[in-house]
Amino acid sequence: MLLAAIAVPIQAPLPAMTLLLMAALFLPPVFRALKLPELLGLILAGVLLGPSVFNILEPKADTVALLAGVGKLYLMFLAGLEIDLSQFQAARDRSLRFGLATFAIPLSVGLLIGLGFGFNLNSAFLIGSLLASHTLLTLPIVEHYGLLRQRAVAATLGATIFTDIGALLVLAVCLAVQSGDGGITAIARDLLIFSVFIALVLYGVKPLSRWFFQRARANERNQFLFIFLVLLLVSLGAQAIQLDMIIGAFLAGLAVNETLQDEPVREKVDFFGKVFFLPCFFIDIGLLLNPVAFWQTLTTATSLTIAIIGGLFGSKFLAAFAVKQREGYRWEEVRLMWSLSLPQVAATLAAAQAGLKAQLISPAVFDSIIALVLVTVLIGPLLTDRFAQRLCWIRQREDRSTPVAFLD
């Protein structure tokens, strides 16, 4: 610990919550002014408040654990909620093909990296799954340029469903194997239970949410409480069948996705989570980081960090290139798909935290994943903005009768 002797960790709920809210209020604007991601500011706040520096907040304190735990669920819930299902339906075949490529290739690369650095097969599979998903962090950029209906963009957005569910499924199997319940029969049983659970959530919660919203049309308060209750109940349901709660949270977001599309309460659901719960989760990530150990990982385990970051960048590009000929994409579209699939935030952070807690990955891997998240959060938007501008420029040059491959 750097300065741990300066303070005794705060355990009382109210002071702990006050500190979390102060950090969430004051640090992000500073990083915005510096043109750095707010996420970086929140993680840094956790590092400073945590046991490795000032030792003001304890990650295991009840208040911190509760708020960060709900924040992790809310993060995955919003990941499911923000997927545009209409775009997926409009470009279903393209989405599935790119989803398979951008899941399988990074998974395979991550698996090889894990095995190459001496991890067992189970841990190596989890490392692969951490590279397989992606977060729609740069969605506002392509929306700004009017490219949401562009075929490559639509395919990438739709592929998120495949990659996130696939990555979470791998996580569920790896956790089952780690717990000692990992025989072939047990894995087949778990996959069957997982499939039944998906069906029950998607085909049960969806009509139920529509029915409730019709009955509570004029009562946004009850609508909000219903959505939050769905998040918690489905997450607890996942836990009851030995799945990680983040899987249930993601499925809950998918289940109420269409119901909330045109509802005014949707903005309140986003606002409440992003203002209150999500910052607590990101601060908690910082509380778990030891800056000395993190720096040692980057310096002494440099090859591991470079392999993970380079593996992600290379495998995501290979995935976009793999579908180029089949779909007839031009190079500008391939580059845009690559940049859109680079950012690793939601599923990657949540799964990495679950893997660290289950001792599936080492602290060095966890630190490398944090470095990966920070790098992709910084570089992904820059690349997306550049490639989106390029594609818009090409569209403007082409004849109006032959636009840049927009969906019919």
PDB file of C-alpha atoms in Angstrom, residues 2 13 17 33 53 59 61 126 128 134 141 162 166 217 227 301 316 340 342 346 355-356 380 397 400 404:
ATOM      1  CA  LEU A   2       1.254   3.433  -0.897  1.00  0.00           C
ATOM      2  CA  PRO A  13     -22.913   3.505   4.808  1.00  0.00           C
ATOM      3  CA  MET A  17     -22.034   6.707  -0.308  1.00  0.00           C
ATOM      4  CA  ALA A  33     -12.113  18.941 -20.126  1.00  0.00           C
ATOM      5  CA  VAL A  53      -3.361   4.652  -1.915  1.00  0.00           C
ATOM      6  CA  PRO A  59     -14.028  -2.628  -1.617  1.00  0.00           C
ATOM      7  CA  ALA A  61     -17.631  -2.679   2.668  1.00  0.00           C
ATOM      8  CA  LEU A 126     -12.132 -17.309 -20.388  1.00  0.00           C
ATOM      9  CA  GLY A 128     -10.536 -15.748 -25.165  1.00  0.00           C
ATOM     10  CA  HIS A 134     -17.577  -5.670 -27.839  1.00  0.00           C
ATOM     11  CA  ILE A 141     -20.406   8.765 -33.555  1.00  0.00           C
ATOM     12  CA  PHE A 162     -24.220 -12.807 -30.823  1.00  0.00           C
ATOM     13  CA  GLY A 166     -21.593 -16.080 -26.703  1.00  0.00           C
ATOM     14  CA  ARG A 217     -49.518   3.831 -19.448  1.00  0.00           C
ATOM     15  CA  ILE A 227     -38.202  -2.331 -15.143  1.00  0.00           C
ATOM     16  CA  ALA A 301       4.502  -8.854 -17.775  1.00  0.00           C
ATOM     17  CA  LYS A 316     -11.093  -7.964 -34.637  1.00  0.00           C
ATOM     18  CA  LEU A 340     -16.803  -0.260 -34.003  1.00  0.00           C
ATOM     19  CA  LEU A 342     -12.829  -2.615 -30.742  1.00  0.00           C
ATOM     20  CA  ALA A 346     -19.444  -3.796 -20.434  1.00  0.00           C
ATOM     21  CA  GLY A 355     -13.188 -14.428 -13.413  1.00  0.00           C
ATOM     22  CA  LEU A 356     -10.842 -12.760 -10.920  1.00  0.00           C
ATOM     23  CA  GLY A 380     -11.815   3.137 -30.622  1.00  0.00           C
ATOM     24  CA  ARG A 397     -18.752  11.797 -54.113  1.00  0.00           C
ATOM     25  CA  ARG A 400     -27.162   9.716 -55.956  1.00  0.00           C
ATOM     26  CA  VAL A 404     -23.034   3.632 -50.336  1.00  0.00           C
TER      27      VAL A 404
END
